[in-house]
Coordinates of N, CA and C in Angstrom, one line a residue:
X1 N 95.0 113.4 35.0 CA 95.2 114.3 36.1 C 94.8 115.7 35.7
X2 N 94.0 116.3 36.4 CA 93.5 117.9 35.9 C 94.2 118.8 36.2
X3 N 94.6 119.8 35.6 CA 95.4 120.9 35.5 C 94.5 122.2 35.8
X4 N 95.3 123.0 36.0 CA 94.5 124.8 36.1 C 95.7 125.9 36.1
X5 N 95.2 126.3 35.9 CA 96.2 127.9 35.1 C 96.4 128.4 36.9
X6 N 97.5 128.1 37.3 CA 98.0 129.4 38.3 C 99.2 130.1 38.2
X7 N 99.4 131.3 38.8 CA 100.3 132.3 38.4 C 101.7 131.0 38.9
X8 N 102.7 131.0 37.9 CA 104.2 130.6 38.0 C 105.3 131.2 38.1
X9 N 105.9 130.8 39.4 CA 107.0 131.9 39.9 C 108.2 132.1 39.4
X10 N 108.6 131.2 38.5 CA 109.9 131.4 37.7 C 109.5 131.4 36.2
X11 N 108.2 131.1 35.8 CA 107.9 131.6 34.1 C 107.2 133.2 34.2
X12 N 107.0 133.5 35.4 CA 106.2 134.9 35.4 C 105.4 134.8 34.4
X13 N 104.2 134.0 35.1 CA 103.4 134.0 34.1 C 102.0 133.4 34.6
X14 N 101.0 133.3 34.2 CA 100.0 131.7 34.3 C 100.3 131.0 33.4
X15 N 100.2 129.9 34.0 CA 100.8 128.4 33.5 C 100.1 127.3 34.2
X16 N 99.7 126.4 33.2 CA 99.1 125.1 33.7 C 99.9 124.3 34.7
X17 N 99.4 124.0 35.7 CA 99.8 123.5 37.0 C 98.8 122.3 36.9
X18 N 99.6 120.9 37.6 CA 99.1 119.7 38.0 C 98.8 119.0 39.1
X19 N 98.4 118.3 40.4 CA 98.6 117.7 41.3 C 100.1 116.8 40.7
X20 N 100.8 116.5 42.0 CA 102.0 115.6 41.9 C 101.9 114.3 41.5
X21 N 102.5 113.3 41.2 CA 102.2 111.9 41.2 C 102.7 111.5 42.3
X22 N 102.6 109.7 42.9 CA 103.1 109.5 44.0 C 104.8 109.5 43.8
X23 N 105.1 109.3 42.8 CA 106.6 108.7 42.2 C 107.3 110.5 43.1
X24 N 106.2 111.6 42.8 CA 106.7 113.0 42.7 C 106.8 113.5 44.2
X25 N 105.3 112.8 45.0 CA 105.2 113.3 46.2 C 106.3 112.1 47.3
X26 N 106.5 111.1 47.0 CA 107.5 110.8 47.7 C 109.4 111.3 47.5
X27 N 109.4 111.6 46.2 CA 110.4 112.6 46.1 C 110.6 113.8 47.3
X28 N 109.7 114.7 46.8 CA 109.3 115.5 47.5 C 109.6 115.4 48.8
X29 N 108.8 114.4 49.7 CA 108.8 114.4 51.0 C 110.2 113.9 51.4
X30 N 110.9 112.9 50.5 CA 112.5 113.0 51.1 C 113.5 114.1 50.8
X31 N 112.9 115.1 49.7 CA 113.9 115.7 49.3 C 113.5 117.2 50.8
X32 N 112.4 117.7 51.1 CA 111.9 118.3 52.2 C 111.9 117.8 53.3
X33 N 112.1 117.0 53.9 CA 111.8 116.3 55.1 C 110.2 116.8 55.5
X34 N 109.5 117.3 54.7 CA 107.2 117.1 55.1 C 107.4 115.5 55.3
X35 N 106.5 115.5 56.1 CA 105.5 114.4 56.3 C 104.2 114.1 55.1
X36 N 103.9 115.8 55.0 CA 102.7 116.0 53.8 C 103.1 116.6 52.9
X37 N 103.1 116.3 51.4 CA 102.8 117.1 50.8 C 102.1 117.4 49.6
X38 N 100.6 117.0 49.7 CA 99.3 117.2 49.6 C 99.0 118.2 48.2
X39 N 99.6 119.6 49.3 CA 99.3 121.1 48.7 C 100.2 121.5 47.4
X40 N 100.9 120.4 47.1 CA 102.2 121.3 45.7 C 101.8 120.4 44.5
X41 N 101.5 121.5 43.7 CA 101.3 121.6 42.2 C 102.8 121.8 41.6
X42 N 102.5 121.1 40.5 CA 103.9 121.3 40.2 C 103.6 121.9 38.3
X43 N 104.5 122.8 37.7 CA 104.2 124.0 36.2 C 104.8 122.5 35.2
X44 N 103.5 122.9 34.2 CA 103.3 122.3 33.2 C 104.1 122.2 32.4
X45 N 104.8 123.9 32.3 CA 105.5 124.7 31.4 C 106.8 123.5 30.9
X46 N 106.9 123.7 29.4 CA 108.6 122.9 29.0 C 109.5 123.6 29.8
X47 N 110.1 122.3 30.4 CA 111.8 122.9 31.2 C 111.3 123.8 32.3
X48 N 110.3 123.6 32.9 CA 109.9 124.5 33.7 C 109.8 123.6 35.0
X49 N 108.7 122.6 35.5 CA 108.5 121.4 36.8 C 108.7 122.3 37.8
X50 N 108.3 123.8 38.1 CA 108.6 124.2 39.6 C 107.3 123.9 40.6
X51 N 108.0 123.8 41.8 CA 106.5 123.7 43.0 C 106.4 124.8 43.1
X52 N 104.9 125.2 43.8 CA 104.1 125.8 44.4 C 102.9 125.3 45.2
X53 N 102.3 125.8 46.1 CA 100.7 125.6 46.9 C 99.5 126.3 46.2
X54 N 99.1 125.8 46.2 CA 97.1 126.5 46.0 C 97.6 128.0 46.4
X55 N 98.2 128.4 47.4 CA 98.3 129.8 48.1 C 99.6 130.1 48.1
X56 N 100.8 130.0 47.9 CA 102.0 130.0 48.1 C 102.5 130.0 46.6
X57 N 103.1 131.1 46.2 CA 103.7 131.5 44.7 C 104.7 130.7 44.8
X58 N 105.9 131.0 46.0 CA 107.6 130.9 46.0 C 107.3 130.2 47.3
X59 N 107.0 129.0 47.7 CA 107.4 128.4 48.7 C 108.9 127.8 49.5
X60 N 109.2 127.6 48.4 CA 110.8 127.7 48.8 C 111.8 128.8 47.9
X61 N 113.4 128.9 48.9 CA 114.0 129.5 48.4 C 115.0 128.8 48.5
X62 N 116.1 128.4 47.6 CA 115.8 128.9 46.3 C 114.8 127.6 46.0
X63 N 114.1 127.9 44.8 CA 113.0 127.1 44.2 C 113.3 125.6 44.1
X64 N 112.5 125.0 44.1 CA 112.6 123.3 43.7 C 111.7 123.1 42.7
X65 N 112.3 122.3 41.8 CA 112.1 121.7 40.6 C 111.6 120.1 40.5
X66 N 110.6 119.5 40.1 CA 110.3 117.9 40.2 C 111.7 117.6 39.1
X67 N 112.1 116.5 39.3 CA 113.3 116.0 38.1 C 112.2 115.4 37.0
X68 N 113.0 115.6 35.9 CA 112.0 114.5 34.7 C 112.0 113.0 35.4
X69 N 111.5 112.3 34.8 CA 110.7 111.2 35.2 C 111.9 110.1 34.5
X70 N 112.8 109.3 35.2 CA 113.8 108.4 34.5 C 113.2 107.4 33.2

């Protein structure tokens, strides 16, 4: 899966950002009630996993985190 350096809203920083997995984006979509959620990258960073959009630094408040992976 390809990564790219976008600004991260809780490391204040750039940080490698990924598309979601499906395991992530169905998360996601029950934990939001979207229908889509396409547009969230989620930070590479250790202990870090926050979402963001291509365009959207802080999309939610307070922030959401992907869980580690069981």
């Amino acid at each position: 899966m390809p990564s790219r350096a976008m600004y991260c809203y809780t490391c204040g920083s750039d940080e490698e950002h990924r598309s979601l997995t499906v395991t992530e984006k169905d998360w996601l979509k029950n934990r939001t009630g979207r229908r889509g959620v396409e547009e969230f990258f989620m930070c590479k960073a250790p202990e870090c996993r926050n979402l963001r959009t291509g365009f959207n630094k802080h999309p939610f408040d307070p922030v959401i985190r992907v869980p580690l992976p069981d």
